[in-house]
GROMACS .gro file of N, CA and C in nm:
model
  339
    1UNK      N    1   0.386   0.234   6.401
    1UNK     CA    2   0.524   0.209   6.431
    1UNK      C    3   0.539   0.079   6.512
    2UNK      N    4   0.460   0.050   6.578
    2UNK     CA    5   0.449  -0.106   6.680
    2UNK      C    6   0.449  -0.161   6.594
    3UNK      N    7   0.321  -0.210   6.472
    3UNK     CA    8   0.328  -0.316   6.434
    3UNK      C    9   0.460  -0.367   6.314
    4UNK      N   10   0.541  -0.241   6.281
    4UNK     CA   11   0.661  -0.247   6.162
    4UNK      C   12   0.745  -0.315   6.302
    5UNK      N   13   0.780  -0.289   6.431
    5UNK     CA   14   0.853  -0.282   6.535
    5UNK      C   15   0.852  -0.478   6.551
    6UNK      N   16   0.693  -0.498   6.572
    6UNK     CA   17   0.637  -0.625   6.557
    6UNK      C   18   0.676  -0.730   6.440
    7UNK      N   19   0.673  -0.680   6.338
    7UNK     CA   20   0.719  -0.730   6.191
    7UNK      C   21   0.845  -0.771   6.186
    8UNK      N   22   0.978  -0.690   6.251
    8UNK     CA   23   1.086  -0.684   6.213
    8UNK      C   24   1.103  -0.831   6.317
    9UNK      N   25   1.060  -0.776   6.417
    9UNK     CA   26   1.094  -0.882   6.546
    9UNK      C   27   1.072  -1.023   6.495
   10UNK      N   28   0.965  -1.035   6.403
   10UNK     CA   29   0.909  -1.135   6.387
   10UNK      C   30   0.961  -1.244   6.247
   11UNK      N   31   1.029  -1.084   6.171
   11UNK     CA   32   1.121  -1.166   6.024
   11UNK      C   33   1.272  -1.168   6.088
   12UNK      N   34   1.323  -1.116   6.215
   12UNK     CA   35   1.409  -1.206   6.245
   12UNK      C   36   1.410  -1.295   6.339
   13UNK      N   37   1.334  -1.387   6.396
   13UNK     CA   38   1.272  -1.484   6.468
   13UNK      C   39   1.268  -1.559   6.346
   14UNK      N   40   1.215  -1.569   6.213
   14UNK     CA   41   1.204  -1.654   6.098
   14UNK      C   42   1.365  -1.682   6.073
   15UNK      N   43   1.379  -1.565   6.048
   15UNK     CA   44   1.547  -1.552   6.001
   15UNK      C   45   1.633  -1.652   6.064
   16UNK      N   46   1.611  -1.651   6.215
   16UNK     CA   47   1.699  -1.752   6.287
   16UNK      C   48   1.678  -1.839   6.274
   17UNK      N   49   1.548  -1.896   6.269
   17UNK     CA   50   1.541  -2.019   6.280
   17UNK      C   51   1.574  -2.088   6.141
   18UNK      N   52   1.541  -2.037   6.045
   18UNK     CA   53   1.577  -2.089   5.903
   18UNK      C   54   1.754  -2.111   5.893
   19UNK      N   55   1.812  -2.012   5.969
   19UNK     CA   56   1.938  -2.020   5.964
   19UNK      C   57   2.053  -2.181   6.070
   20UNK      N   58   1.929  -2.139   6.155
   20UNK     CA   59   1.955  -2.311   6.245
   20UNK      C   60   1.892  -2.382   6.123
   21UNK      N   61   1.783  -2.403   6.060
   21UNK     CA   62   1.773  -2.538   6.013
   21UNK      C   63   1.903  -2.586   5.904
   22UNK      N   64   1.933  -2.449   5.805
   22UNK     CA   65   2.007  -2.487   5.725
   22UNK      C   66   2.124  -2.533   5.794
   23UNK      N   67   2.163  -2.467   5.924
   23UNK     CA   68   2.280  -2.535   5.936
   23UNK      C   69   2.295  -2.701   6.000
   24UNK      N   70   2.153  -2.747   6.023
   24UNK     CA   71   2.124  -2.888   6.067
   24UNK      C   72   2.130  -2.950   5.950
   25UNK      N   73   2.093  -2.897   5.781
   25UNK     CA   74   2.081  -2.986   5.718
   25UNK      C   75   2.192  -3.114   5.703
   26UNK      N   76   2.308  -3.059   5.716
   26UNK     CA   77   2.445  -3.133   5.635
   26UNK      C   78   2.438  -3.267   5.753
   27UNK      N   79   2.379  -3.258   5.893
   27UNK     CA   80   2.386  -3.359   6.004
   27UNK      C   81   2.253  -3.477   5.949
   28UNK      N   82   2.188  -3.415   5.922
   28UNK     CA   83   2.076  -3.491   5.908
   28UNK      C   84   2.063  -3.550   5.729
   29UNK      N   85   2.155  -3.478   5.657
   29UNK     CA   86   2.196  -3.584   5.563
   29UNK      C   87   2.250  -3.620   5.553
   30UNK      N   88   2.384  -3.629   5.633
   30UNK     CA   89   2.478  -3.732   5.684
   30UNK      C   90   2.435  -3.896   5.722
   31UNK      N   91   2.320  -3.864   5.843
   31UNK     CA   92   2.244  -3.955   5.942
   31UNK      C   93   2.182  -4.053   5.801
   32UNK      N   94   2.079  -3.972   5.726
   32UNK     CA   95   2.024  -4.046   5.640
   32UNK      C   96   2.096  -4.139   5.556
   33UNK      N   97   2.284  -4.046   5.475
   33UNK     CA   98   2.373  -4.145   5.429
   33UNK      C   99   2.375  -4.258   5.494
   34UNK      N  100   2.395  -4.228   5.624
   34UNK     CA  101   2.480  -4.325   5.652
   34UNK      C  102   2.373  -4.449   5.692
   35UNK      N  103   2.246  -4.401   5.718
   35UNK     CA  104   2.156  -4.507   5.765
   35UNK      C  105   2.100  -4.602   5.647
   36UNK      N  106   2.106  -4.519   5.533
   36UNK     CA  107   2.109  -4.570   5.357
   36UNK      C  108   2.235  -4.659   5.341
   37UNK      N  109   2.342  -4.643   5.380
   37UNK     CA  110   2.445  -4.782   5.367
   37UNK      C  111   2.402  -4.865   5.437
   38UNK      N  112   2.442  -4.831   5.561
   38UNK     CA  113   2.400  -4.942   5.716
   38UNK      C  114   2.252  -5.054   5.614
   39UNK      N  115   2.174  -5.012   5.548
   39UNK     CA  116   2.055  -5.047   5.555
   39UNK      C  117   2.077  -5.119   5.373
   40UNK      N  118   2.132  -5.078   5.275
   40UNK     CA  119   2.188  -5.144   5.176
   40UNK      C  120   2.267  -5.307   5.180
   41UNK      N  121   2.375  -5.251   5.334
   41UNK     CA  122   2.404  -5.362   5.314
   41UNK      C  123   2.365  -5.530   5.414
   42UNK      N  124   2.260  -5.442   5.501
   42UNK     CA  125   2.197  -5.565   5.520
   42UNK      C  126   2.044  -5.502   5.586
   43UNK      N  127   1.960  -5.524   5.477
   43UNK     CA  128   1.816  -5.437   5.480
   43UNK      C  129   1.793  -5.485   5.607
   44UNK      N  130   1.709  -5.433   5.658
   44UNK     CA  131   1.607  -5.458   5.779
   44UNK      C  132   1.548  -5.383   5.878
   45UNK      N  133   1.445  -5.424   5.878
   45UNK     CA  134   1.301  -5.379   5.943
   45UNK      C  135   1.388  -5.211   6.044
   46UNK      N  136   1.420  -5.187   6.134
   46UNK     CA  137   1.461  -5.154   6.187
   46UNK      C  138   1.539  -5.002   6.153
   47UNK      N  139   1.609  -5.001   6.084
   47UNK     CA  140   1.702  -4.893   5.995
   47UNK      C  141   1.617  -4.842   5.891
   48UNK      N  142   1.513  -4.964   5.796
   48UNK     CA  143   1.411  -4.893   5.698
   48UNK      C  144   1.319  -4.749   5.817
   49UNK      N  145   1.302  -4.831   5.922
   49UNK     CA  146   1.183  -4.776   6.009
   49UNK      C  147   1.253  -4.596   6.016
   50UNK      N  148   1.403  -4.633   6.082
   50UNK     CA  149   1.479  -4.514   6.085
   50UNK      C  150   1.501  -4.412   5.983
   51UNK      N  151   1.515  -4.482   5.852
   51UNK     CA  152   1.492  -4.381   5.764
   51UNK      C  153   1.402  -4.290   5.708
   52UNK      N  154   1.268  -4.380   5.684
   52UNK     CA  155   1.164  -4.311   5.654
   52UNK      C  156   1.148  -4.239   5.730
   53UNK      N  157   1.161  -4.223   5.872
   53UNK     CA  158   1.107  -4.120   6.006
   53UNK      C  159   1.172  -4.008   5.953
   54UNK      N  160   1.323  -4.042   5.936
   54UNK     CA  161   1.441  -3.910   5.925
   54UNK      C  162   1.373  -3.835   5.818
   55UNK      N  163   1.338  -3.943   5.672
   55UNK     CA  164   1.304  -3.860   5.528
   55UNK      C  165   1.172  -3.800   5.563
   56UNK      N  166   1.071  -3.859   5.626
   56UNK     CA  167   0.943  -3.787   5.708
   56UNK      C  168   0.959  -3.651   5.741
   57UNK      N  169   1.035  -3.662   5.843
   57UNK     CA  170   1.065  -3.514   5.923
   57UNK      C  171   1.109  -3.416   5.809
   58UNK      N  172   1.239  -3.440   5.739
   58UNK     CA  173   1.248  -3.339   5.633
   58UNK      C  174   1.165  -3.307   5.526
   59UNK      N  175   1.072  -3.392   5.508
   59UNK     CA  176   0.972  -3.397   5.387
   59UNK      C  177   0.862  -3.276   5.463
   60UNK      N  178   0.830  -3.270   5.559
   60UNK     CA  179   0.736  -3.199   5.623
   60UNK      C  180   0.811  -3.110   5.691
   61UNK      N  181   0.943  -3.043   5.671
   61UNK     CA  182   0.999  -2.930   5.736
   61UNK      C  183   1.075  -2.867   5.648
   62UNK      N  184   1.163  -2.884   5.537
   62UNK     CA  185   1.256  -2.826   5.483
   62UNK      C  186   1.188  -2.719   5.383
   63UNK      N  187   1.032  -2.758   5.359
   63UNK     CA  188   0.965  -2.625   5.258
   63UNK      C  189   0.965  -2.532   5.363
   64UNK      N  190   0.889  -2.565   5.465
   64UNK     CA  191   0.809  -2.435   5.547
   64UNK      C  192   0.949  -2.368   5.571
   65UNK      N  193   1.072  -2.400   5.590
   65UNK     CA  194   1.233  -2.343   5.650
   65UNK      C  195   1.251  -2.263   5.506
   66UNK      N  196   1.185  -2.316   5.378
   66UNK     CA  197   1.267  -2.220   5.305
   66UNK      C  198   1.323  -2.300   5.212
   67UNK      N  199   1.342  -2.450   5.233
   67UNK     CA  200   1.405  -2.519   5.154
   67UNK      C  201   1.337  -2.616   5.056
   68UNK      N  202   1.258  -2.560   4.925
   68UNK     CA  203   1.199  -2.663   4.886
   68UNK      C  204   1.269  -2.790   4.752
   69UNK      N  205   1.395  -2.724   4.694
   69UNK     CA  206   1.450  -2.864   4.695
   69UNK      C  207   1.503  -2.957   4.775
   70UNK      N  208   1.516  -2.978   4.871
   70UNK     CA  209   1.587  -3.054   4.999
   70UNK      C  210   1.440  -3.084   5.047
   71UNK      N  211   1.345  -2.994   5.025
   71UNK     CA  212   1.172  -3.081   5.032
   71UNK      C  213   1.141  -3.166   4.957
   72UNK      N  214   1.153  -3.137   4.830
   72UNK     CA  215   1.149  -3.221   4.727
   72UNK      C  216   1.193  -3.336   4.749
   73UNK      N  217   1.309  -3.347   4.701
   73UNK     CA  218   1.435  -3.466   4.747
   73UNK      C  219   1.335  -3.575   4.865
   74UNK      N  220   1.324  -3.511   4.957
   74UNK     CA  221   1.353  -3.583   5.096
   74UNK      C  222   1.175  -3.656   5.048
   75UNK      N  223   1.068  -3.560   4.973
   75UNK     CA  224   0.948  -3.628   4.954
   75UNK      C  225   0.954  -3.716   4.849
   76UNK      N  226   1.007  -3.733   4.738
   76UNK     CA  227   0.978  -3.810   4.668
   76UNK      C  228   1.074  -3.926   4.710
   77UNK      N  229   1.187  -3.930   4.815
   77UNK     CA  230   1.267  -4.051   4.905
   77UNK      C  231   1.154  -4.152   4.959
   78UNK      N  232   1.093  -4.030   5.031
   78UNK     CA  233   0.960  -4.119   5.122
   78UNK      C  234   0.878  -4.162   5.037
   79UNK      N  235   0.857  -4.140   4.959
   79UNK     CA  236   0.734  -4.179   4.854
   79UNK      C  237   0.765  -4.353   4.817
   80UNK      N  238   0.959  -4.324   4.723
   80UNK     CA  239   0.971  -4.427   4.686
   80UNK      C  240   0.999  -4.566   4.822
   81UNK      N  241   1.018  -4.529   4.947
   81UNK     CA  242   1.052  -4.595   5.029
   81UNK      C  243   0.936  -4.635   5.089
   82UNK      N  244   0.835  -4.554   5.065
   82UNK     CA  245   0.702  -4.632   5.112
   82UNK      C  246   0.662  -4.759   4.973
   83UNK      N  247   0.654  -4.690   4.904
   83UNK     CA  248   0.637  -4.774   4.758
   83UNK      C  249   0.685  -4.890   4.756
   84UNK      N  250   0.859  -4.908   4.813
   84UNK     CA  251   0.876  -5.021   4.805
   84UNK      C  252   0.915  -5.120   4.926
   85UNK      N  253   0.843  -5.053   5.015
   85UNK     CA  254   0.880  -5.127   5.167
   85UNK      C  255   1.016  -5.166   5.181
   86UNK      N  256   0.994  -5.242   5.278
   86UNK     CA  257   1.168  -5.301   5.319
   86UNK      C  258   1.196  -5.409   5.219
   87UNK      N  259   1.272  -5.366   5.067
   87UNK     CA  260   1.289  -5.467   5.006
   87UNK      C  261   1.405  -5.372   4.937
   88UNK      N  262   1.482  -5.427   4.892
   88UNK     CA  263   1.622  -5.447   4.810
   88UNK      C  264   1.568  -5.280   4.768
   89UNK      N  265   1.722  -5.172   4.813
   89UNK     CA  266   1.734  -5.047   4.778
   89UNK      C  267   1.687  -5.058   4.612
   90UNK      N  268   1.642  -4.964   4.562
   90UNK     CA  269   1.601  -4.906   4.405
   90UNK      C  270   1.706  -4.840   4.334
   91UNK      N  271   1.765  -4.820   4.199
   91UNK     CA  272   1.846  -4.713   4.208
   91UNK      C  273   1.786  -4.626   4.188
   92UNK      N  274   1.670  -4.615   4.197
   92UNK     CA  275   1.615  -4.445   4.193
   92UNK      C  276   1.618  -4.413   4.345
   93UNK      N  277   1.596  -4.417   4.413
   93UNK     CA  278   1.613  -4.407   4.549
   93UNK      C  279   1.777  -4.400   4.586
   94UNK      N  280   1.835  -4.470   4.481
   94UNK     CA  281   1.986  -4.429   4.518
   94UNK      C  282   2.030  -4.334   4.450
   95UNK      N  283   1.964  -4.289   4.363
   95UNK     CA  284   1.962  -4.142   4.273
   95UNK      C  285   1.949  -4.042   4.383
   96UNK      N  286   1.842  -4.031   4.411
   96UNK     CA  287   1.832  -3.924   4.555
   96UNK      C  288   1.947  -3.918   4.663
   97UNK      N  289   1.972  -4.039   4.704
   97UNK     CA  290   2.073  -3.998   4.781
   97UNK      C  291   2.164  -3.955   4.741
   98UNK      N  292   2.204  -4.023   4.663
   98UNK     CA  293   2.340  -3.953   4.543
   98UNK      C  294   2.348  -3.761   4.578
   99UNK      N  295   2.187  -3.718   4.476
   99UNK     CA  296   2.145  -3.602   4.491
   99UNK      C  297   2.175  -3.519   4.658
  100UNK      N  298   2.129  -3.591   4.742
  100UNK     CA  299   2.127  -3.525   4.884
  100UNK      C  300   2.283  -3.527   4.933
  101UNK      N  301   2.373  -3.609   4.883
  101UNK     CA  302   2.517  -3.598   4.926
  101UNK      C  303   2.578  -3.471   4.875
  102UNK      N  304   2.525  -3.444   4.750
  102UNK     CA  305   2.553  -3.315   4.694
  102UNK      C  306   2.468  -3.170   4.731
  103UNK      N  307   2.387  -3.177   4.786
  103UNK     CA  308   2.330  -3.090   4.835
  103UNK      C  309   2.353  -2.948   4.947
  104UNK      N  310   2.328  -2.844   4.891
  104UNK     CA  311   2.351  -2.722   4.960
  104UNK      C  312   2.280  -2.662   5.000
  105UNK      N  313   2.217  -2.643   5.167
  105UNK     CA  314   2.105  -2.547   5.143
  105UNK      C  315   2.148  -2.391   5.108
  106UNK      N  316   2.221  -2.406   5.088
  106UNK     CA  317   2.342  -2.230   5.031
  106UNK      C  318   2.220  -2.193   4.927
  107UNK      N  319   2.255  -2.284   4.828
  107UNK     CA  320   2.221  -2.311   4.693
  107UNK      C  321   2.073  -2.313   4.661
  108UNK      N  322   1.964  -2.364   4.748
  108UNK     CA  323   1.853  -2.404   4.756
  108UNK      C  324   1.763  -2.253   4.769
  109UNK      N  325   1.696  -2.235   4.672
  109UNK     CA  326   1.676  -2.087   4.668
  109UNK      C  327   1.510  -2.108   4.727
  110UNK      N  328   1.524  -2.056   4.882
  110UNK     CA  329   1.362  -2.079   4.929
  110UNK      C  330   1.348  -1.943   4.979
  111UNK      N  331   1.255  -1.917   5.059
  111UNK     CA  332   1.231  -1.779   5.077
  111UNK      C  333   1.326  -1.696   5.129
  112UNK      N  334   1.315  -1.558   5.137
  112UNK     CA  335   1.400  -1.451   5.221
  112UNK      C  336   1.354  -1.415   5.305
  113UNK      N  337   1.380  -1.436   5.446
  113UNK     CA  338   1.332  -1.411   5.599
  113UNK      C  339   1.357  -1.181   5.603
   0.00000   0.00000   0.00000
């Protein structure tokens, strides 16, 4: 009986926290929009640095939360943004964002806490 007692405690401790991340997502793809214009319309060192960190962090957090398209997304961002350093946005890279403006973690079918 402890360790079911232990279990429950412990899938809602998951529960919450998955429920904070999803509700951080819409801020933190906001941040990325908007750091993806800021940085379109006049590239530089500085804002690239900012983005990749932002697409970093979600690339290495949004599976383990539960979210692995919004993992997806955010890894193959970093991929192409490493790929092409600080040089003139891609439209595949503007495909993704496109993608992440539309994005729900509602919708994003990752695990059940």
């Amino acid at each position: 009986m402890n360790a079911s007692i232990n279990m429950n405690s412990f899938q809602s401790k998951i529960a919450a926290l998955r429920e904070r991340y999803a509700e951080q997502t819409s801020e933190k793809i906001d941040f990325i929009v908007s750091t993806w214009s800021r940085y379109c319309e006049t590239p530089n060192r500085d804002d690239f640095e900012v983005l990749l960190m932002e697409v970093h962090r979600i690339s290495g957090t949004a599976k383990t939360y539960g979210f692995p398209r919004l993992g997806e997304m955010a890894c193959d961002l970093e991929k192409l943004l490493i790929d092409e350093g600080v040089a003139n946005p891609s439209t595949k890279a503007l495909s993704i964002i496109d993608q992440l403006k539309d994005y729900s973690a509602d919708e994003d079918e990752g695990f059940e806490a």
